[in-house]
XYZ file of C-alpha atoms in Angstrom:
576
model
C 71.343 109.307 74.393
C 71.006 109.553 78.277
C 74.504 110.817 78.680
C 73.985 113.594 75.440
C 70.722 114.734 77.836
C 72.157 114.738 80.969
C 75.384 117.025 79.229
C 73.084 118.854 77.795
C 70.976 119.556 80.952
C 74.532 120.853 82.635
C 75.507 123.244 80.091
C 72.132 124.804 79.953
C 71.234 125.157 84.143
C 74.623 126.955 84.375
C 74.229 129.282 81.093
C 70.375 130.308 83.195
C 71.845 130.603 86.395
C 75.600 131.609 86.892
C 75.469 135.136 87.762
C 72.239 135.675 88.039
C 72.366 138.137 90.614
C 75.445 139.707 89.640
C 74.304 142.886 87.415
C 72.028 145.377 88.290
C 67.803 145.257 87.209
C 67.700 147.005 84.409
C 65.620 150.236 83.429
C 62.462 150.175 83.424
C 60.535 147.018 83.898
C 62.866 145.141 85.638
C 63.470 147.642 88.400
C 59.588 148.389 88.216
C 58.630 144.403 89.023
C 60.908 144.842 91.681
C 59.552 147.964 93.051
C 56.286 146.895 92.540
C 56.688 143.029 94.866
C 58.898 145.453 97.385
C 56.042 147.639 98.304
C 53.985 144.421 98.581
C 56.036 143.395 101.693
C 56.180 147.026 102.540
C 52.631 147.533 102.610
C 51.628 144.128 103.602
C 48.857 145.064 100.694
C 48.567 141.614 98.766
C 45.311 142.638 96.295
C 46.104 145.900 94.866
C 49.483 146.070 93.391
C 51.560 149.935 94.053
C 54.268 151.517 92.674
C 55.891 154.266 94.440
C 53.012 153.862 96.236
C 50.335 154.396 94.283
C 47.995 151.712 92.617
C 49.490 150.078 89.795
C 47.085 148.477 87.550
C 48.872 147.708 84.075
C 49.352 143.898 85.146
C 47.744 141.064 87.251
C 49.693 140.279 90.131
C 50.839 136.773 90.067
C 54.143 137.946 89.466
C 54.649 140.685 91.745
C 53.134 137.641 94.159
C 56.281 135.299 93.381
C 58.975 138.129 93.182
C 57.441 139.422 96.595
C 57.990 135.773 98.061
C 61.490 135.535 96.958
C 62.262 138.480 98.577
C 60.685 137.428 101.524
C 62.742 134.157 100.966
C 66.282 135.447 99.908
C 66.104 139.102 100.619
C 65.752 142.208 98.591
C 68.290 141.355 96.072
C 68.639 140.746 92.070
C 68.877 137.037 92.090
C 65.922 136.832 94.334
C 63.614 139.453 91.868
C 64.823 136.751 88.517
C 63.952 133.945 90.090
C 60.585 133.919 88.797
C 61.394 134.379 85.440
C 64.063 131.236 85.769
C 62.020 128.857 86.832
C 59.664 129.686 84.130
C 62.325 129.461 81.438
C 63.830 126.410 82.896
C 60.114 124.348 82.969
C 59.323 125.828 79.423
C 62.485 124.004 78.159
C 61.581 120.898 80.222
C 58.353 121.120 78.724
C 59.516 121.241 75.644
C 61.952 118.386 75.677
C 58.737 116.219 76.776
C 56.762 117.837 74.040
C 58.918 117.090 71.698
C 59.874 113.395 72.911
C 56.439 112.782 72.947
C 55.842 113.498 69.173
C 58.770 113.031 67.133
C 61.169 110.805 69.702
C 64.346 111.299 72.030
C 66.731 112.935 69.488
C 64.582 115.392 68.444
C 63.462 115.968 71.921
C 67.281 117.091 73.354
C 67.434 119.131 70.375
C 64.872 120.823 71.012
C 65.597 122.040 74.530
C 69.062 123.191 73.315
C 67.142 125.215 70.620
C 65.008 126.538 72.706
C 67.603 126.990 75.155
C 70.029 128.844 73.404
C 67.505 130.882 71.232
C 68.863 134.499 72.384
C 65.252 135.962 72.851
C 64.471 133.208 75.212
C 67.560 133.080 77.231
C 67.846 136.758 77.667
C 63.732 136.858 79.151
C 64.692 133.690 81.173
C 67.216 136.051 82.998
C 64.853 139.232 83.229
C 62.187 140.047 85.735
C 59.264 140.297 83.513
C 55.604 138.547 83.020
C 56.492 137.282 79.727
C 58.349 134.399 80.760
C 56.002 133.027 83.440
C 52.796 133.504 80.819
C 55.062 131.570 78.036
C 56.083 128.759 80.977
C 52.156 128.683 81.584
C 51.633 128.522 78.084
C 53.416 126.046 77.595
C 52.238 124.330 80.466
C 48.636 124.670 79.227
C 49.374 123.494 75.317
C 51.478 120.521 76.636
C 48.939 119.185 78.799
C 46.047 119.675 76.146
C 48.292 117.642 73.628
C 49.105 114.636 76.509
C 45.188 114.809 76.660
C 44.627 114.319 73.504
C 46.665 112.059 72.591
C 45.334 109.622 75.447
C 41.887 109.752 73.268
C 43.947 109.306 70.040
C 45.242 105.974 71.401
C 41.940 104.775 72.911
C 40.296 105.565 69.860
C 43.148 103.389 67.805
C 42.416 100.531 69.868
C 40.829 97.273 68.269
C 36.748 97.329 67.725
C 36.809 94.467 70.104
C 39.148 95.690 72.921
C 37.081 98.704 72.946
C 33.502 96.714 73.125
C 35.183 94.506 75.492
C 35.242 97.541 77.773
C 32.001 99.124 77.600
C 29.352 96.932 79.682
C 26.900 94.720 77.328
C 23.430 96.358 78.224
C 22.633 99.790 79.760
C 22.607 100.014 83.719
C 19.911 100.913 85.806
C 19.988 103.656 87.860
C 19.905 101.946 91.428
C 22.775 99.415 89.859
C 25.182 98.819 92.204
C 27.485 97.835 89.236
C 29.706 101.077 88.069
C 30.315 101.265 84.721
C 34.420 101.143 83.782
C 35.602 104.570 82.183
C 38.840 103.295 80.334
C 41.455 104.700 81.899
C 42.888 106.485 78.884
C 39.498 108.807 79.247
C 40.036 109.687 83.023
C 43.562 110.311 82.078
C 42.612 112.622 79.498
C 40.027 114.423 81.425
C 42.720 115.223 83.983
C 45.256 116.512 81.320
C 42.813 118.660 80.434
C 41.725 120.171 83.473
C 46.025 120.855 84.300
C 45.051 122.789 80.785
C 42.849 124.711 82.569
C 44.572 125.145 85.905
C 47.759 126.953 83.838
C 45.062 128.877 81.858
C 43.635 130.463 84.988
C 47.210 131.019 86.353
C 48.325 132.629 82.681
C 45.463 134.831 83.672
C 46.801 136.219 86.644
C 49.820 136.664 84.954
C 49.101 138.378 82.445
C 45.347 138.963 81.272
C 43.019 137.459 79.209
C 45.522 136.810 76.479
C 46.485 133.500 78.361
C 43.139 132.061 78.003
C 42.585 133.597 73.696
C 46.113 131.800 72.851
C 45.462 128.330 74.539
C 41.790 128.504 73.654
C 42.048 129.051 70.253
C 44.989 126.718 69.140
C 43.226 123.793 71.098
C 39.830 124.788 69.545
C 41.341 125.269 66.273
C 43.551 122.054 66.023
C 40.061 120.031 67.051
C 38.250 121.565 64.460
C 40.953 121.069 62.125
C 41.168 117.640 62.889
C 37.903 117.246 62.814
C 37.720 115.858 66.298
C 33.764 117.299 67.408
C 33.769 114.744 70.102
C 37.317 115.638 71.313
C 36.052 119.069 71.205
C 33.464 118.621 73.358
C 35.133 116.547 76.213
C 38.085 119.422 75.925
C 34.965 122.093 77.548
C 35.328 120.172 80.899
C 32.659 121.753 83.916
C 35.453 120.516 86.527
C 37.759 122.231 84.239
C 36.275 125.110 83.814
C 35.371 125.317 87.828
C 39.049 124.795 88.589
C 39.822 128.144 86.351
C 37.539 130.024 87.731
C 38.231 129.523 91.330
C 41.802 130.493 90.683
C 40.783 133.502 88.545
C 37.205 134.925 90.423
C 38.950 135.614 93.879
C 41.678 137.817 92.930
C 40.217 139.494 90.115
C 36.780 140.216 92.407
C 38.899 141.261 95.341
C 40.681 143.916 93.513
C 37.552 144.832 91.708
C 35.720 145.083 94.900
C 38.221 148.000 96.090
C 38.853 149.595 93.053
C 35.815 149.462 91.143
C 37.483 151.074 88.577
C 39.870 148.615 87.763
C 38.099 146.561 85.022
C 37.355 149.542 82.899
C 40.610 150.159 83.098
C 42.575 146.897 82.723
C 40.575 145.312 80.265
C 39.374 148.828 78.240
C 42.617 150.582 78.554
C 45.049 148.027 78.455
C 43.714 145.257 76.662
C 41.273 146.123 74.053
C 42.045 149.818 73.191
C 46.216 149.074 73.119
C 44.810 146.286 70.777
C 42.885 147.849 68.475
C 44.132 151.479 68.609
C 47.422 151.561 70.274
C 49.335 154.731 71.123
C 52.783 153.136 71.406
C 55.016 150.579 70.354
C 53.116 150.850 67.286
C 55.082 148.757 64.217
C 53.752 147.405 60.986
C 51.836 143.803 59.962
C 55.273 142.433 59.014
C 57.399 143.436 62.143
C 57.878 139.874 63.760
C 58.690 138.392 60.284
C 62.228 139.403 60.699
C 62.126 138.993 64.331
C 61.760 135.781 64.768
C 64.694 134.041 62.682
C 66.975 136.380 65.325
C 65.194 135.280 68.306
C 66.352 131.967 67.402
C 69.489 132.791 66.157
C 71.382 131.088 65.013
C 69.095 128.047 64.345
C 66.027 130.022 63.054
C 68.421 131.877 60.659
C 70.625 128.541 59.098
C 67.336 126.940 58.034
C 66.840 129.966 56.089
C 70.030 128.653 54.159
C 67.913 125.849 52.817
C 64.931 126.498 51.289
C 64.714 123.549 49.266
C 63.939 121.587 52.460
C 60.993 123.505 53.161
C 59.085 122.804 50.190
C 57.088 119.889 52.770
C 55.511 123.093 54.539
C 53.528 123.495 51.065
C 51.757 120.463 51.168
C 49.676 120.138 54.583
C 48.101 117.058 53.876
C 51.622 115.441 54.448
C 51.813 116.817 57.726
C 51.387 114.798 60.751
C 48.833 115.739 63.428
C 51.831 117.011 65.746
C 53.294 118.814 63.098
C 50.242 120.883 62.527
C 49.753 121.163 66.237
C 52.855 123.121 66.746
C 52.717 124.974 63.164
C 49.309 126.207 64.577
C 50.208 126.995 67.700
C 53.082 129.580 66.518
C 51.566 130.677 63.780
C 48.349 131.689 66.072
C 50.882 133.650 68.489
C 52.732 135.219 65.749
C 49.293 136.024 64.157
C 47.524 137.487 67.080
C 50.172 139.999 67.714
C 50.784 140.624 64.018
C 46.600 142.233 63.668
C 47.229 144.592 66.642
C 49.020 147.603 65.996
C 51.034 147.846 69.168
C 54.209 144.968 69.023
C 57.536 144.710 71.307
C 59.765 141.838 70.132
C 58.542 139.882 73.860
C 55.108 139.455 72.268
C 56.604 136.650 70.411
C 58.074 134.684 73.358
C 55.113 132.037 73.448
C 56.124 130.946 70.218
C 59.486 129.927 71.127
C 58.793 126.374 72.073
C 56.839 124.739 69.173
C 59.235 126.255 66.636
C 61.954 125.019 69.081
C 60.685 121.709 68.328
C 60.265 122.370 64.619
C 63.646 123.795 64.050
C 64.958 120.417 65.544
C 62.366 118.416 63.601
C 64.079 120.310 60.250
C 67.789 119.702 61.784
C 67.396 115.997 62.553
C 65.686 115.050 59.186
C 68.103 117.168 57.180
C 70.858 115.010 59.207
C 69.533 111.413 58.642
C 68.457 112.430 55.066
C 72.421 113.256 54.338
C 71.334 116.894 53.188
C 74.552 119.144 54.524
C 74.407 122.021 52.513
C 72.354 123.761 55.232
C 75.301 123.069 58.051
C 77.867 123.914 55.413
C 76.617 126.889 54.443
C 75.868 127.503 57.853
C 79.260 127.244 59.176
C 80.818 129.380 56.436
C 78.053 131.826 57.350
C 78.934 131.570 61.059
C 82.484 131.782 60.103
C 81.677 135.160 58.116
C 79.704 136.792 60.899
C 82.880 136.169 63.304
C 85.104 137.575 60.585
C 83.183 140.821 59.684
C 82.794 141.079 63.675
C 86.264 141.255 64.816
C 87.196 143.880 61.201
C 84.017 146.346 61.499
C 84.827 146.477 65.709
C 87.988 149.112 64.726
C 85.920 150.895 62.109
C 83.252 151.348 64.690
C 85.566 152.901 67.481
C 86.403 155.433 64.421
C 82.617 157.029 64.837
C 80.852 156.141 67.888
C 81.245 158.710 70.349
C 79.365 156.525 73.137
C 81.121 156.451 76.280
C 79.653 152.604 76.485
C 81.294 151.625 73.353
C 85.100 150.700 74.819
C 83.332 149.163 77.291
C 81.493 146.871 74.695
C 84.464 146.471 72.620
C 86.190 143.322 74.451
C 82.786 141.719 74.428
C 82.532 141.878 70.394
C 85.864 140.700 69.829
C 85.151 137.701 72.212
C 81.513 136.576 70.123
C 83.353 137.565 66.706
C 86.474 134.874 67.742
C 83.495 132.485 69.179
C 81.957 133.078 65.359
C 85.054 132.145 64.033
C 86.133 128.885 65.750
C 82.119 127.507 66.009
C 81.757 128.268 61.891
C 85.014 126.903 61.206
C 84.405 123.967 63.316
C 81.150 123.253 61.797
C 82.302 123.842 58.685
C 85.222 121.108 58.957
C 82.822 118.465 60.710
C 79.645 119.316 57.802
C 82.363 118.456 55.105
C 82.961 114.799 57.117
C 79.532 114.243 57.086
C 79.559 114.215 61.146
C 75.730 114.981 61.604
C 76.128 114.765 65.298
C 79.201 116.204 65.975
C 78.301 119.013 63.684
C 74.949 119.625 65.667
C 77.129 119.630 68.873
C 79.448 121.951 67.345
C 76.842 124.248 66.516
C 75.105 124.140 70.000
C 78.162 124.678 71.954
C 79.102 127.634 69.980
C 75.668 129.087 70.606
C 75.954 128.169 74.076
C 79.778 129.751 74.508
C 78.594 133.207 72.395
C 75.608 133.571 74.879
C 78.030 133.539 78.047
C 79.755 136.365 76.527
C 76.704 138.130 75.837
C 74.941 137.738 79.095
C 78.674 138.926 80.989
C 78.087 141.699 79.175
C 74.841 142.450 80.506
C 76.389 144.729 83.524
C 76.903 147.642 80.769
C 72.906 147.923 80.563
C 71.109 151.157 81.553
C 70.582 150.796 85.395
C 70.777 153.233 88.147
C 71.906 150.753 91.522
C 74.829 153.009 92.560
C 72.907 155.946 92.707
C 70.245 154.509 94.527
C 72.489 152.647 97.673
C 74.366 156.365 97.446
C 70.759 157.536 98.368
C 70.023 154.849 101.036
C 73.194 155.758 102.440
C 72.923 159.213 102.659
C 69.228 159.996 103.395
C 68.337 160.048 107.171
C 64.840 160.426 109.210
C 62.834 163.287 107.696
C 64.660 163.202 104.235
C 63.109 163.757 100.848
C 64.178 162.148 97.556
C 63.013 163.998 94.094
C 63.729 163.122 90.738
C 63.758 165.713 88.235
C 61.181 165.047 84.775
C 61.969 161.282 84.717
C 60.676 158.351 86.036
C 63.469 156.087 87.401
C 62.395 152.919 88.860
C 65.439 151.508 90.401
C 65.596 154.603 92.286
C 62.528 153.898 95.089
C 63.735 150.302 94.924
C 67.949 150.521 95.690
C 66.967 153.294 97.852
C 63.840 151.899 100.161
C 62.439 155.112 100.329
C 59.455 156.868 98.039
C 60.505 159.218 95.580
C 58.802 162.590 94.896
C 58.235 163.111 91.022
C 58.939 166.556 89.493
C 57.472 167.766 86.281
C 53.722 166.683 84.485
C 53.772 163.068 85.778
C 50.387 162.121 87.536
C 49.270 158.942 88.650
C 46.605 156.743 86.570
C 44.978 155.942 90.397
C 46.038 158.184 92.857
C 45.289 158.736 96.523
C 44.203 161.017 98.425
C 44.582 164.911 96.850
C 46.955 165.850 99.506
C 49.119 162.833 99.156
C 49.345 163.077 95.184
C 50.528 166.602 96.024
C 52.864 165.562 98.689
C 54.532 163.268 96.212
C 54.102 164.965 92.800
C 55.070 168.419 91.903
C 53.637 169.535 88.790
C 56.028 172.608 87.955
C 59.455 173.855 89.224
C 58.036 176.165 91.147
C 57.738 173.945 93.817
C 61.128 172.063 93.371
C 62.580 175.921 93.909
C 60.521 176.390 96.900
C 61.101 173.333 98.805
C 65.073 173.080 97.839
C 64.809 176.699 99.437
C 63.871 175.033 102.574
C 65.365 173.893 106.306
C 64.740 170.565 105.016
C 66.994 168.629 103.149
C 66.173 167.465 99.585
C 67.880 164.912 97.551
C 67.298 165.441 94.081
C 68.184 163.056 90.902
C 68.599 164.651 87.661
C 69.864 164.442 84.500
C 73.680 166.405 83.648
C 72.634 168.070 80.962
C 69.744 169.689 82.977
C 71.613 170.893 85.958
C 73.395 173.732 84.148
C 70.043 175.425 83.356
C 69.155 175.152 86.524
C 71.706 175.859 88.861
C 70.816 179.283 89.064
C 67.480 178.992 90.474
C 68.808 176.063 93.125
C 69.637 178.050 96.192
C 71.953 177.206 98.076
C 74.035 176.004 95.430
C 73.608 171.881 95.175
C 75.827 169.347 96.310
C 76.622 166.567 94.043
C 76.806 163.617 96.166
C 77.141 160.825 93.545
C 76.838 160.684 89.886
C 76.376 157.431 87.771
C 75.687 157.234 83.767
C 73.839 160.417 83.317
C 72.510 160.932 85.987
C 73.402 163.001 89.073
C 72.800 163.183 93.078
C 72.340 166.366 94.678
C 71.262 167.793 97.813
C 70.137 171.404 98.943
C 72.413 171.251 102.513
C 75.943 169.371 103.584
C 75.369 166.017 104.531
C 76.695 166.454 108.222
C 74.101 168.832 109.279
């Protein structure tokens, strides 16, 4: 089993970290983050997050703090501004595997952190510069140490009636004793697991928001109460604990307060509770995560759909064991949370990732000692389908999409459609021999091979890096950058220089009147005026708008590069 985890560790640091760096940061948040930890070092302004140079309050700043000190530490570059989102994914999949080992055993355990590993949704976020994969690492962090805590009191109070009177003194102490009364150890063990609980709370809260502290709060007050654990409950609302949280959360979160006194209303009115309760995008019905989730896990979460038979155990909870329930209640409260609110994006899921990582193995490993290979049959010859119809519908495709990204895209598909093919036929083959492990392997290396040719083709995103270093490389002392009725992050950012904004875009905080003027021009009015100018403009528009345009941009624009859809232009020659 050492050898299968140690293989398995090799294939999976490779699949997160092979080129990393190698595609541009994707439109928008990527490129925002970016922006955002960039103008930290810029401004040497560590408390109140900017973008383009104006306060950006949307999100806590723990990690625009990390991306800002791998750019300090590698440079200003695209492996540097993932990092943080790596070594979150790669510690939620270690935690897992010791979640996992620690309540179900070894096999289950390396399972586990190649579900979780390969699970599409997760490995994609572990490559992406946003917060969601440092709050799920946290998370994770916070859930795993509450369960190590306690399960320490679970195996104190299993203990013999003797050993346990044996280790409580025989008559109460005075207060001027000299004698000091033995805490087993398995308490002060469990105290301290606890307050780690609360240490990745308080950092999930920087992260993120509140949310860190409602998800790992409720599913460890929740499973208590279920369990019917009151005295558990009450060691678990630690005064150390709680101290520790609060002296990582109070100094940021007054600091920023203290210069923006708007910023509570804001974060916690605007972006927490009203987006909750009466959101104004991203709005999706009750249901929307039902189908999400079997993808995100794909193909695992999707094959034990295959055999429903073997599910029938989920209907009778008394059968359940008290990790089993742990981790059914932990997903189900993430899934549930962001189910009520109106406002979903398929990311809002990521925190549920690792317990039904754990229970997808859980499924795999007792369908494999129990001899029940339907599910892998019928999951190779659906594996072996998907590959088929792949590599078929790819010709019928290139018949009606028009999308100049599509030949681009259509090597890719015919690599995963033959990876469908040989993985579904190969599971197939090894199901029918009644290989349980070889099967499993199969099915993992598949996954793993199809997910290398899906993040290689991650280059053919929407990102705007070209026309940004053809700005830095252009634009001299005194030079203006525009862009025309869009906000483009990875502009400012591949550039290094502020961009003005044309058209009704206004900051949330602003500065000063005259520099919110200076930097955004309501109308076209004053695009025409200042392209009119001595001054040269660069300006970053859209193709399609140029035409209707060009008329009133005198001189007559330049086009100086042109990537995607987007164009270059300045007002005078680039010599002058």
């Amino acid at each position: 089993m050492r050898w299968a985890t140690a293989l398995a560790g090799l294939a999976i640091v490779p699949l997160y970290t092979v080129g990393l760096g190698s595609f541009p940061l994707a439109e928008p948040d990527e490129a925002r983050y970016a922006e955002i930890a960039r103008e930290m070092l810029v401004l040497g302004e560590w408390i109140t997050p900017h973008l383009n140079f104006v306060r950006y309050f949307d999100k806590p700043p723990l990690v625009f703090w990390a991306t800002a000190l791998a750019f300090r530490a590698f440079g200003l570059n695209e492996w540097a501004a993932r990092l943080p989102s790596l070594i979150g994914g790669l510690t939620g999949i270690a935690l897992t595997f010791a979640l996992a080992r620690s309540a179900y055993g070894q096999p289950v355990a390396l399972l586990a952190a190649v579900i979780l590993a390969t699970a599409p949704l997760y490995c994609l976020l572990g490559q992406t510069l946003t917060a969601d994969m440092t709050l799920t690492a946290l998370l994770t962090l916070g859930l795993t140490a509450f369960w190590y805590g306690h399960q320490r009191e679970s195996d104190h109070a299993l203990r013999a009636p003797e050993d346990r009177e044996n280790a409580r003194p025989k008559t109460p102490l005075r207060h001027d004793s000299r004698e000091r009364v033995r805490v087993p150890r398995n308490f002060r063990r469990s105290r301290w697991w606890y307050r780690a609980a609360y240490v990745a709370v308080g950092l999930g809260v920087l992260a993120k928001g509140p949310v860190a502290a409602l998800i790992v709060g409720g599913v460890a007050g929740l499973f208590l109460v279920l369990q019917r654990d009151w005295a558990g409950l009450r060691r678990a609302v630690d005064p150390l604990g709680i101290a520790l949280f609060l002296l990582i959360v109070l100094p940021w979160y007054a600091a920023v307060s203290w210069r923006n006194p708007e910023y509570l209303r804001y974060f916690v009115v605007e972006q927490h509770l009203r987006r909750y309760l009466t959101p104004g995008q991203h709005v999706a019905p009750f249901w929307y995560f039902v189908p999400v989730l079997p993808l995100a896990l794909f193909p695992w979460g999707v094959l034990c759909l295959l055999d429903p038979a073997a599910w029938r155990s989920l209907l009778a909870p008394r059968q359940w064991s008290a990790a089993t329930r742990f981790f059914l209640l932990w997903a189900g409260f993430v899934v549930a949370f962001f189910s009520i609110s109106g406002s979903k994006l398929v990311t809002y899921v990521l925190p549920a990732l690792p317990p039904l990582a754990i229970l997808l193995a859980r499924f795999f490993a007792q369908a494999a000692d129990a001899g029940r290979f339907a599910v892998l049959r019928r999951g190779g010859t659906a594996l072996l389908g998907l590959g088929v119809g792949i590599i078929l519908l790819v010709p019928l495709l290139g018949l009606f999409v028009t999308h100049w990204r599509f030949p681009l895209m259509r090597p890719y598909l015919y690599a995963a459609g033959a990876v469908f093919v040989v993985s579904g036929t190969a599971t197939l083959l090894t199901a029918r021999a009644r290989r349980a492990a070889a099967c499993v392997a199969v099915l993992a290396a598949g996954t793993f091979a199809w997910l290398a040719v899906g993040l290689s083709a991650r280059g053919l995103a929407t990102s705007y890096r070209s026309l940004g270093l053809a700005a830095r490389a252009a634009l001299q002392p005194g030079d203006r950058l525009a862009v025309y009725r869009h906000s483009i992050q990875a502009i400012p950012f591949y550039s290094g220089h502020r961009v003005i904004l044309v058209g009704p875009q206004r900051p949330k905080f602003g500065e000063d009147p005259s520099g919110v003027d200076a930097y955004f021009w309501s109308d076209d009015r004053r695009l025409f005026e200042e392209w009119r100018s001595a001054e040269r403009l660069f300006l970053v528009i859209n193709r399609s708008e140029l035409e209707s345009l060009r008329r009133a941009l005198e001189p007559p624009p330049i086009v100086v590069a042109a990537e995607g859809k987007k164009l270059l232009l300045v007002n005078h020659p680039l010599g002058n």
